[in-house]
Amino acid sequence: MKILVVGGGGREHAIIKSLKKSPRVTEIYAAPGNGGIAADAICTGIGAKDLAGITTFAKDNAIDFAVVAPDDPLVLGAVDLLEEAGIACFGPNKAAAILEGSKVFSKDLMKKYHIPTAEYRVFDNMDEALDYLKTAPIPTVVKADGLALGKGVTVAMTRQEAVAAVRACMEDKIFGESGSHIVIEEFLTGPEVSVLSFTDGKVVVPMVSSMDHKRIGDGDTGPNTGGMGTIAPNPYYTEDVAKVCMETIFLPTMRAMNQEGLMLTEKGPKVIEYNCRFGDPETQVVLPLLESDLLTIMEATAKGTLSETPVQFSDKSACCLVLASQGYPKSYETGYPITIPADLDAQVFVAGAKLEEGVLKTSGGRVLGVTAVGDTLQEAIDKAYREGAKVTFENAYYRKDIGARALRAKEEVK
Ligand code: AMP
């Protein structure tokens, strides 16, 4: 089968490597792909948001199955267009993707169906939002309604920060139209868990849980990033918690979602946000633990036969260490050659790199993820660091404590 994967980051590289294991896959194309993905798929260079270009390419090249991975094309309706053109697709259609595309929509949906989430208020007028902030409980969280490249959320520890976030969204319009409506919500405390799920609208099949490390610095300090590393499974996601989540969150939300972030508060698990796709870098630890055939699962998700399809994860652990360019998430230099030993005992998922005359060079902030699998979490972490040290480029930066919180959690939840 000829497969087209839309996107060009570490998540897409992980999906492509996983799909390659399927005996039915003959060719994989990526739109656009990147310099590292080029080792595993044919990169078309077509932008992930160029829906017309993607659809034409899929038709002209007789693509049998398409996987739309990033949020932007999903929210723009890539799946609808591809399906109209007769191409089977993995990913939610435009109507379902609004679950991620609009925070106001997802909060209102949760309220209507009594799905546990942070208390919130919606504003489309700045003066009213600023007025509310005069007495709102602090810390508080300000969220732009629409997609904002993962940057639309401000966890404000002070009233001033909250006011600045509201002004940035609604006055300076730093996220464009995405910030013309905002959600101001209750600050939740407790450990955070990510659970990706497959759903065909009839059943929900959760994948192995994971934990992201969003801050740039060790000990969860400094600004937020796209993710500096992940581990799976997440020790806080015990069987009891999983049961509560299935009953109070997954099943009630089933028709609209296949991925979400949860927060385990003292009052039980609450939804922080929905994703309607594979999250990154969670995917980079989840898929290496998948033992079943990803293509078969994706097809079953699209066809509505998920309940008859085996979805088996290994009981091992995985750790993904992200190697970034020094300076990220602020300014950084690129163009440095990357060395990846051929006999590495880990998988490398490339996010920000391009090929220049056959040489792989850094081109982004988060350059690549090194994922190791081990019998225990400690083994996976040790291996990710050992093998990660063999992948080199000038000015590389990585956190030294990926998985440390999860190891402590294992002691706490014993
Ligand atoms: P998001 O982009 O929605 O994933 O939000 C980014 C991060 O902000 C989340 O991963 C959480 O760590 C944090 N966050 C979002 N909403 C809340 C909340 N209501 N309370 C505390 N932290 C939050």
GROMACS .gro file of C-alpha atoms and ligand atoms in nm:
model
  437
    1MET     CA    1   0.000   0.000   0.000
    2LYS     CA    2   0.107   0.356  -0.072
    3ILE     CA    3   0.082   0.579   0.235
    4LEU     CA    4   0.092   0.958   0.265
    5VAL     CA    5   0.180   1.110   0.603
    6VAL     CA    6   0.100   1.481   0.635
    7GLY     CA    7   0.344   1.672   0.859
    8GLY     CA    8   0.716   1.714   0.904
    9GLY     CA    9   0.826   1.679   1.267
   10GLY     CA   10   0.938   1.419   1.521
   11ARG     CA   11   0.584   1.288   1.560
   12GLU     CA   12   0.555   1.221   1.187
   13HIS     CA   13   0.895   1.051   1.187
   14ALA     CA   14   0.779   0.822   1.471
   15ILE     CA   15   0.455   0.744   1.285
   16ILE     CA   16   0.645   0.670   0.963
   17LYS     CA   17   0.895   0.441   1.136
   18SER     CA   18   0.608   0.256   1.300
   19LEU     CA   19   0.414   0.224   0.971
   20LYS     CA   20   0.725   0.094   0.796
   21LYS     CA   21   0.706  -0.219   1.011
   22SER     CA   22   0.377  -0.313   0.847
   23PRO     CA   23   0.430  -0.581   0.578
   24ARG     CA   24   0.151  -0.425   0.368
   25VAL     CA   25   0.326  -0.089   0.333
   26THR     CA   26   0.520  -0.053   0.008
   27GLU     CA   27   0.586   0.321  -0.014
   28ILE     CA   28   0.555   0.611   0.227
   29TYR     CA   29   0.541   0.976   0.121
   30ALA     CA   30   0.562   1.272   0.360
   31ALA     CA   31   0.416   1.622   0.311
   32PRO     CA   32   0.645   1.801   0.363
   33GLY     CA   33   0.871   1.565   0.565
   34ASN     CA   34   1.218   1.684   0.669
   35GLY     CA   35   1.587   1.601   0.621
   36GLY     CA   36   1.576   1.316   0.873
   37ILE     CA   37   1.244   1.174   0.757
   38ALA     CA   38   1.404   1.151   0.409
   39ALA     CA   39   1.586   0.837   0.532
   40ASP     CA   40   1.251   0.659   0.583
   41ALA     CA   41   1.006   0.818   0.339
   42ILE     CA   42   0.990   1.013   0.014
   43CYS     CA   43   0.962   1.380   0.110
   44THR     CA   44   0.732   1.569  -0.124
   45GLY     CA   45   0.804   1.915   0.016
   46ILE     CA   46   0.430   1.996  -0.007
   47GLY     CA   47   0.339   2.210   0.296
   48ALA     CA   48   0.117   2.049   0.563
   49LYS     CA   49  -0.137   2.332   0.523
   50ASP     CA   50  -0.143   2.317   0.141
   51LEU     CA   51  -0.462   2.112   0.135
   52ALA     CA   52  -0.515   2.145  -0.241
   53GLY     CA   53  -0.155   2.039  -0.309
   54ILE     CA   54  -0.185   1.742  -0.074
   55THR     CA   55  -0.513   1.623  -0.226
   56THR     CA   56  -0.384   1.658  -0.584
   57PHE     CA   57  -0.065   1.470  -0.492
   58ALA     CA   58  -0.264   1.191  -0.325
   59LYS     CA   59  -0.488   1.149  -0.630
   60ASP     CA   60  -0.207   1.172  -0.887
   61ASN     CA   61   0.004   0.917  -0.700
   62ALA     CA   62  -0.279   0.673  -0.621
   63ILE     CA   63  -0.228   0.698  -0.244
   64ASP     CA   64  -0.417   0.418  -0.067
   65PHE     CA   65  -0.419   0.563   0.283
   66ALA     CA   66  -0.336   0.906   0.430
   67VAL     CA   67  -0.244   0.995   0.787
   68VAL     CA   68  -0.299   1.360   0.879
   69ALA     CA   69  -0.091   1.424   1.192
   70PRO     CA   70  -0.067   1.799   1.275
   71ASP     CA   71  -0.349   2.009   1.421
   72ASP     CA   72  -0.353   2.284   1.156
   73PRO     CA   73  -0.447   2.072   0.850
   74LEU     CA   74  -0.697   1.876   1.061
   75VAL     CA   75  -0.873   2.192   1.176
   76LEU     CA   76  -0.863   2.326   0.818
   77GLY     CA   77  -1.043   2.010   0.698
   78ALA     CA   78  -0.769   1.802   0.531
   79VAL     CA   79  -0.944   1.475   0.612
   80ASP     CA   80  -1.273   1.592   0.458
   81LEU     CA   81  -1.098   1.694   0.135
   82LEU     CA   82  -0.897   1.371   0.107
   83GLU     CA   83  -1.203   1.157   0.176
   84GLU     CA   84  -1.405   1.352  -0.082
   85ALA     CA   85  -1.128   1.264  -0.327
   86GLY     CA   86  -1.179   0.896  -0.238
   87ILE     CA   87  -0.871   0.853  -0.020
   88ALA     CA   88  -0.912   0.668   0.309
   89CYS     CA   89  -0.773   0.870   0.599
   90PHE     CA   90  -0.664   0.848   0.961
   91GLY     CA   91  -0.756   1.162   1.156
   92PRO     CA   92  -1.070   1.349   1.261
   93ASN     CA   93  -1.273   1.544   1.008
   94LYS     CA   94  -1.308   1.922   1.037
   95ALA     CA   95  -1.619   1.902   1.253
   96ALA     CA   96  -1.451   1.675   1.510
   97ALA     CA   97  -1.119   1.864   1.503
   98ILE     CA   98  -1.293   2.169   1.650
   99LEU     CA   99  -1.249   1.989   1.982
  100GLU     CA  100  -0.887   2.103   1.961
  101GLY     CA  101  -0.941   2.398   1.726
  102SER     CA  102  -1.156   2.591   1.972
  103LYS     CA  103  -1.098   2.592   2.346
  104VAL     CA  104  -1.432   2.767   2.395
  105PHE     CA  105  -1.606   2.484   2.210
  106SER     CA  106  -1.428   2.211   2.408
  107LYS     CA  107  -1.491   2.380   2.745
  108ASP     CA  108  -1.860   2.429   2.664
  109LEU     CA  109  -1.883   2.066   2.550
  110MET     CA  110  -1.729   1.943   2.874
  111LYS     CA  111  -1.964   2.160   3.080
  112LYS     CA  112  -2.269   2.033   2.892
  113TYR     CA  113  -2.174   1.668   2.936
  114HIS     CA  114  -2.040   1.703   3.293
  115ILE     CA  115  -1.688   1.603   3.196
  116PRO     CA  116  -1.453   1.714   3.476
  117THR     CA  117  -1.237   2.013   3.383
  118ALA     CA  118  -1.115   2.342   3.532
  119GLU     CA  119  -1.383   2.606   3.609
  120TYR     CA  120  -1.376   2.876   3.340
  121ARG     CA  121  -1.516   3.193   3.192
  122VAL     CA  122  -1.525   3.288   2.824
  123PHE     CA  123  -1.462   3.647   2.709
  124ASP     CA  124  -1.486   3.820   2.372
  125ASN     CA  125  -1.451   4.168   2.515
  126MET     CA  126  -1.117   4.278   2.664
  127ASP     CA  127  -1.256   4.524   2.919
  128GLU     CA  128  -1.482   4.256   3.063
  129ALA     CA  129  -1.189   4.013   3.085
  130LEU     CA  130  -0.972   4.272   3.261
  131ASP     CA  131  -1.257   4.356   3.496
  132TYR     CA  132  -1.299   3.989   3.586
  133LEU     CA  133  -0.925   3.959   3.654
  134LYS     CA  134  -0.946   4.225   3.928
  135THR     CA  135  -1.103   3.970   4.160
  136ALA     CA  136  -1.025   3.634   3.991
  137PRO     CA  137  -0.839   3.375   4.202
  138ILE     CA  138  -0.464   3.377   4.130
  139PRO     CA  139  -0.280   3.180   3.985
  140THR     CA  140  -0.505   3.166   3.684
  141VAL     CA  141  -0.474   3.041   3.326
  142VAL     CA  142  -0.540   3.247   3.012
  143LYS     CA  143  -0.602   3.058   2.687
  144ALA     CA  144  -0.649   3.189   2.334
  145ASP     CA  145  -0.952   3.019   2.182
  146GLY     CA  146  -0.796   2.901   1.856
  147LEU     CA  147  -0.476   2.727   1.751
  148ALA     CA  148  -0.166   2.927   1.838
  149LEU     CA  149   0.125   2.698   1.749
  150GLY     CA  150   0.103   2.550   2.099
  151LYS     CA  151   0.178   2.891   2.253
  152GLY     CA  152  -0.169   3.021   2.332
  153VAL     CA  153  -0.170   2.918   2.700
  154THR     CA  154  -0.036   3.139   2.981
  155VAL     CA  155  -0.023   3.000   3.333
  156ALA     CA  156  -0.025   3.334   3.518
  157MET     CA  157   0.123   3.322   3.867
  158THR     CA  158   0.039   3.691   3.927
  159ARG     CA  159  -0.248   3.925   3.839
  160GLN     CA  160  -0.006   4.132   3.628
  161GLU     CA  161   0.094   3.832   3.419
  162ALA     CA  162  -0.271   3.748   3.360
  163VAL     CA  163  -0.348   4.106   3.252
  164ALA     CA  164  -0.049   4.103   3.017
  165ALA     CA  165  -0.165   3.774   2.864
  166VAL     CA  166  -0.516   3.908   2.805
  167ARG     CA  167  -0.379   4.227   2.645
  168ALA     CA  168  -0.136   4.027   2.427
  169CYS     CA  169  -0.426   3.816   2.295
  170MET     CA  170  -0.700   4.073   2.261
  171GLU     CA  171  -0.521   4.406   2.208
  172ASP     CA  172  -0.189   4.318   2.044
  173LYS     CA  173  -0.349   4.016   1.872
  174ILE     CA  174  -0.024   3.821   1.885
  175PHE     CA  175  -0.217   3.507   1.789
  176GLY     CA  176  -0.432   3.687   1.530
  177GLU     CA  177  -0.798   3.587   1.528
  178SER     CA  178  -0.716   3.291   1.757
  179GLY     CA  179  -0.703   3.535   2.048
  180SER     CA  180  -1.020   3.735   1.982
  181HIS     CA  181  -1.205   3.499   2.215
  182ILE     CA  182  -1.031   3.378   2.528
  183VAL     CA  183  -1.089   3.137   2.813
  184ILE     CA  184  -0.978   3.231   3.164
  185GLU     CA  185  -0.974   2.923   3.381
  186GLU     CA  186  -0.902   2.784   3.723
  187PHE     CA  187  -0.541   2.684   3.790
  188LEU     CA  188  -0.523   2.309   3.849
  189THR     CA  189  -0.258   2.143   4.060
  190GLY     CA  190  -0.137   1.784   4.059
  191PRO     CA  191   0.064   1.559   3.832
  192GLU     CA  192  -0.007   1.579   3.461
  193VAL     CA  193  -0.070   1.275   3.241
  194SER     CA  194  -0.103   1.245   2.864
  195VAL     CA  195  -0.314   0.964   2.723
  196LEU     CA  196  -0.347   0.924   2.348
  197SER     CA  197  -0.642   0.714   2.238
  198PHE     CA  198  -0.768   0.560   1.919
  199THR     CA  199  -1.139   0.599   1.859
  200ASP     CA  200  -1.364   0.507   1.569
  201GLY     CA  201  -1.661   0.675   1.732
  202LYS     CA  202  -1.783   0.345   1.876
  203VAL     CA  203  -1.507   0.241   2.115
  204VAL     CA  204  -1.212   0.417   2.274
  205VAL     CA  205  -0.884   0.230   2.294
  206PRO     CA  206  -0.636   0.420   2.510
  207MET     CA  207  -0.267   0.386   2.432
  208VAL     CA  208   0.004   0.359   2.694
  209SER     CA  209   0.011   0.674   2.913
  210SER     CA  210   0.302   0.918   2.903
  211MET     CA  211   0.459   1.220   3.076
  212ASP     CA  212   0.594   1.523   2.891
  213HIS     CA  213   0.864   1.763   3.017
  214LYS     CA  214   0.752   2.100   2.882
  215ARG     CA  215   0.996   2.341   3.047
  216ILE     CA  216   1.337   2.410   2.897
  217GLY     CA  217   1.538   2.377   3.220
  218ASP     CA  218   1.620   2.096   3.463
  219GLY     CA  219   1.382   2.072   3.758
  220ASP     CA  220   1.098   2.205   3.536
  221THR     CA  221   1.232   2.561   3.526
  222GLY     CA  222   1.237   2.829   3.255
  223PRO     CA  223   0.998   2.888   2.967
  224ASN     CA  224   0.767   2.632   2.810
  225THR     CA  225   0.879   2.452   2.496
  226GLY     CA  226   0.727   2.209   2.249
  227GLY     CA  227   0.853   1.933   2.485
  228MET     CA  228   1.206   1.843   2.595
  229GLY     CA  229   1.147   1.474   2.653
  230THR     CA  230   0.891   1.212   2.745
  231ILE     CA  231   0.862   0.883   2.930
  232ALA     CA  232   0.605   0.604   2.912
  233PRO     CA  233   0.419   0.464   3.091
  234ASN     CA  234   0.335   0.746   3.335
  235PRO     CA  235   0.350   0.605   3.691
  236TYR     CA  236   0.068   0.835   3.806
  237TYR     CA  237  -0.169   0.668   3.561
  238THR     CA  238  -0.256   0.370   3.778
  239GLU     CA  239  -0.525   0.116   3.689
  240ASP     CA  240  -0.768   0.291   3.924
  241VAL     CA  241  -0.707   0.629   3.761
  242ALA     CA  242  -0.742   0.470   3.417
  243LYS     CA  243  -1.080   0.328   3.514
  244VAL     CA  244  -1.209   0.667   3.636
  245CYS     CA  245  -1.082   0.834   3.319
  246MET     CA  246  -1.254   0.579   3.096
  247GLU     CA  247  -1.587   0.631   3.272
  248THR     CA  248  -1.583   1.005   3.331
  249ILE     CA  249  -1.373   1.136   3.042
  250PHE     CA  250  -1.298   0.901   2.751
  251LEU     CA  251  -1.636   0.743   2.699
  252PRO     CA  252  -1.834   1.066   2.747
  253THR     CA  253  -1.606   1.244   2.498
  254MET     CA  254  -1.570   0.951   2.261
  255ARG     CA  255  -1.739   1.077   1.951
  256ALA     CA  256  -1.517   1.378   1.922
  257MET     CA  257  -1.172   1.289   2.039
  258ASN     CA  258  -0.878   1.053   1.998
  259GLN     CA  259  -0.622   1.216   2.217
  260GLU     CA  260  -0.613   1.427   2.532
  261GLY     CA  261  -0.412   1.570   2.817
  262LEU     CA  262  -0.532   1.508   3.169
  263MET     CA  263  -0.444   1.643   3.507
  264LEU     CA  264  -0.486   1.437   3.824
  265THR     CA  265  -0.606   1.681   4.088
  266GLU     CA  266  -0.694   1.601   4.446
  267LYS     CA  267  -1.055   1.595   4.331
  268GLY     CA  268  -0.982   1.335   4.066
  269PRO     CA  269  -0.869   1.356   3.705
  270LYS     CA  270  -0.967   1.666   3.508
  271VAL     CA  271  -0.920   1.750   3.142
  272ILE     CA  272  -0.659   2.019   3.076
  273GLU     CA  273  -0.694   2.008   2.702
  274TYR     CA  274  -0.801   1.791   2.418
  275ASN     CA  275  -0.578   1.711   2.125
  276CYS     CA  276  -0.749   1.554   1.827
  277ARG     CA  277  -0.432   1.386   1.697
  278PHE     CA  278  -0.112   1.220   1.810
  279GLY     CA  279   0.063   1.459   2.053
  280ASP     CA  280   0.429   1.541   2.019
  281PRO     CA  281   0.663   1.436   2.175
  282GLU     CA  282   0.434   1.182   2.347
  283THR     CA  283   0.407   0.987   2.020
  284GLN     CA  284   0.782   0.933   2.029
  285VAL     CA  285   0.754   0.713   2.341
  286VAL     CA  286   0.409   0.566   2.278
  287LEU     CA  287   0.460   0.420   1.929
  288PRO     CA  288   0.791   0.246   2.008
  289LEU     CA  289   0.594   0.046   2.269
  290LEU     CA  290   0.318  -0.053   2.024
  291GLU     CA  291   0.339  -0.422   1.937
  292SER     CA  292   0.037  -0.438   1.703
  293ASP     CA  293   0.036  -0.324   1.342
  294LEU     CA  294  -0.019   0.055   1.333
  295LEU     CA  295  -0.158   0.059   0.978
  296THR     CA  296  -0.421  -0.203   1.067
  297ILE     CA  297  -0.526   0.000   1.374
  298MET     CA  298  -0.542   0.324   1.174
  299GLU     CA  299  -0.754   0.158   0.906
  300ALA     CA  300  -0.988   0.012   1.170
  301THR     CA  301  -1.020   0.357   1.328
  302ALA     CA  302  -1.125   0.501   0.992
  303LYS     CA  303  -1.354   0.210   0.903
  304GLY     CA  304  -1.527   0.172   1.240
  305THR     CA  305  -1.395  -0.176   1.318
  306LEU     CA  306  -1.169  -0.086   1.610
  307SER     CA  307  -1.346  -0.319   1.853
  308GLU     CA  308  -1.238  -0.620   1.642
  309THR     CA  309  -0.877  -0.505   1.608
  310PRO     CA  310  -0.597  -0.600   1.849
  311VAL     CA  311  -0.414  -0.302   2.001
  312GLN     CA  312  -0.131  -0.441   2.210
  313PHE     CA  313   0.139  -0.245   2.390
  314SER     CA  314   0.455  -0.394   2.536
  315ASP     CA  315   0.493  -0.379   2.916
  316LYS     CA  316   0.837  -0.224   2.878
  317SER     CA  317   0.918   0.144   2.934
  318ALA     CA  318   1.038   0.411   2.693
  319CYS     CA  319   1.225   0.737   2.733
  320CYS     CA  320   1.262   1.005   2.466
  321LEU     CA  321   1.535   1.263   2.509
  322VAL     CA  322   1.501   1.574   2.294
  323LEU     CA  323   1.822   1.732   2.162
  324ALA     CA  324   1.764   2.101   2.095
  325SER     CA  325   1.969   2.391   1.960
  326GLN     CA  326   2.135   2.593   2.238
  327GLY     CA  327   1.922   2.905   2.300
  328TYR     CA  328   1.586   2.743   2.214
  329PRO     CA  329   1.301   2.840   2.281
  330LYS     CA  330   1.446   3.188   2.222
  331SER     CA  331   1.695   3.260   1.942
  332TYR     CA  332   1.940   2.990   1.830
  333GLU     CA  333   2.179   2.913   1.547
  334THR     CA  334   2.123   2.641   1.288
  335GLY     CA  335   2.314   2.478   1.004
  336TYR     CA  336   2.533   2.248   1.213
  337PRO     CA  337   2.601   1.895   1.078
  338ILE     CA  338   2.444   1.613   1.280
  339THR     CA  339   2.621   1.280   1.342
  340ILE     CA  340   2.405   0.975   1.413
  341PRO     CA  341   2.601   0.647   1.453
  342ALA     CA  342   2.462   0.364   1.239
  343ASP     CA  343   2.474   0.112   1.526
  344LEU     CA  344   2.282   0.330   1.775
  345ASP     CA  345   2.081   0.119   2.022
  346ALA     CA  346   1.790   0.365   2.009
  347GLN     CA  347   1.553   0.520   1.757
  348VAL     CA  348   1.610   0.874   1.633
  349PHE     CA  349   1.308   1.083   1.532
  350VAL     CA  350   1.412   1.396   1.347
  351ALA     CA  351   1.212   1.718   1.389
  352GLY     CA  352   1.426   2.018   1.288
  353ALA     CA  353   1.688   1.917   1.033
  354LYS     CA  354   1.742   1.950   0.660
  355LEU     CA  355   1.959   1.772   0.407
  356GLU     CA  356   2.221   1.990   0.239
  357GLU     CA  357   2.423   1.813  -0.030
  358GLY     CA  358   2.363   1.484   0.147
  359VAL     CA  359   2.462   1.616   0.491
  360LEU     CA  360   2.198   1.630   0.766
  361LYS     CA  361   2.213   1.974   0.933
  362THR     CA  362   2.021   2.136   1.215
  363SER     CA  363   1.741   2.367   1.100
  364GLY     CA  364   1.514   2.409   1.402
  365GLY     CA  365   1.493   2.455   1.779
  366ARG     CA  366   1.401   2.103   1.873
  367VAL     CA  367   1.629   1.907   1.643
  368LEU     CA  368   1.557   1.541   1.720
  369GLY     CA  369   1.437   1.291   1.978
  370VAL     CA  370   1.635   0.984   2.086
  371THR     CA  371   1.401   0.712   2.213
  372ALA     CA  372   1.524   0.409   2.407
  373VAL     CA  373   1.317   0.116   2.531
  374GLY     CA  374   1.408  -0.080   2.845
  375ASP     CA  375   1.262  -0.344   3.076
  376THR     CA  376   1.226  -0.078   3.346
  377LEU     CA  377   1.189   0.299   3.339
  378GLN     CA  378   1.537   0.337   3.490
  379GLU     CA  379   1.684   0.120   3.213
  380ALA     CA  380   1.504   0.319   2.942
  381ILE     CA  381   1.626   0.650   3.088
  382ASP     CA  382   1.987   0.529   3.124
  383LYS     CA  383   1.987   0.399   2.769
  384ALA     CA  384   1.834   0.716   2.624
  385TYR     CA  385   2.111   0.923   2.786
  386ARG     CA  386   2.388   0.678   2.692
  387GLU     CA  387   2.281   0.651   2.328
  388GLY     CA  388   2.175   1.018   2.312
  389ALA     CA  389   2.532   1.121   2.396
  390LYS     CA  390   2.648   0.947   2.078
  391VAL     CA  391   2.425   1.169   1.861
  392THR     CA  392   2.616   1.492   1.820
  393PHE     CA  393   2.595   1.839   1.671
  394GLU     CA  394   2.750   2.168   1.770
  395ASN     CA  395   2.561   2.371   2.033
  396ALA     CA  396   2.335   2.079   2.131
  397TYR     CA  397   2.128   2.125   2.448
  398TYR     CA  398   1.925   1.870   2.638
  399ARG     CA  399   1.773   1.838   2.983
  400LYS     CA  400   1.963   1.617   3.226
  401ASP     CA  401   1.660   1.506   3.426
  402ILE     CA  402   1.409   1.354   3.182
  403GLY     CA  403   1.223   1.083   3.374
  404ALA     CA  404   1.347   1.191   3.718
  405ARG     CA  405   0.999   1.300   3.828
  406ALA     CA  406   0.851   0.972   3.704
  407LEU     CA  407   1.109   0.772   3.900
  408ARG     CA  408   1.013   0.966   4.215
  409ALA     CA  409   0.646   0.910   4.133
  410LYS     CA  410   0.704   0.535   4.121
  411GLU     CA  411   0.807   0.557   4.486
  412GLU     CA  412   0.505   0.781   4.573
  413VAL     CA  413   0.239   0.562   4.415
  414LYS     CA  414   0.383   0.232   4.541
  415AMP     P1  415  -0.178   2.327   2.657
  415AMP     O1  416  -0.108   2.403   2.547
  415AMP     O2  417  -0.326   2.346   2.663
  415AMP     O3  418  -0.130   2.183   2.665
  415AMP     O4  419  -0.125   2.390   2.792
  415AMP     C1  420   0.011   2.396   2.817
  415AMP     C2  421   0.039   2.358   2.957
  415AMP     O5  422  -0.016   2.455   3.046
  415AMP     C3  423  -0.026   2.227   3.001
  415AMP     O6  424   0.049   2.116   2.963
  415AMP     C4  425  -0.030   2.244   3.152
  415AMP     O7  426   0.094   2.212   3.210
  415AMP     C5  427  -0.053   2.393   3.168
  415AMP     N1  428  -0.195   2.419   3.195
  415AMP     C6  429  -0.295   2.434   3.105
  415AMP     N2  430  -0.412   2.454   3.166
  415AMP     C7  431  -0.388   2.452   3.299
  415AMP     C8  432  -0.469   2.470   3.417
  415AMP     N3  433  -0.599   2.496   3.412
  415AMP     N4  434  -0.407   2.460   3.536
  415AMP     C9  435  -0.274   2.438   3.545
  415AMP     N5  436  -0.194   2.421   3.439
  415AMP    C10  437  -0.248   2.429   3.317
   0.00000   0.00000   0.00000
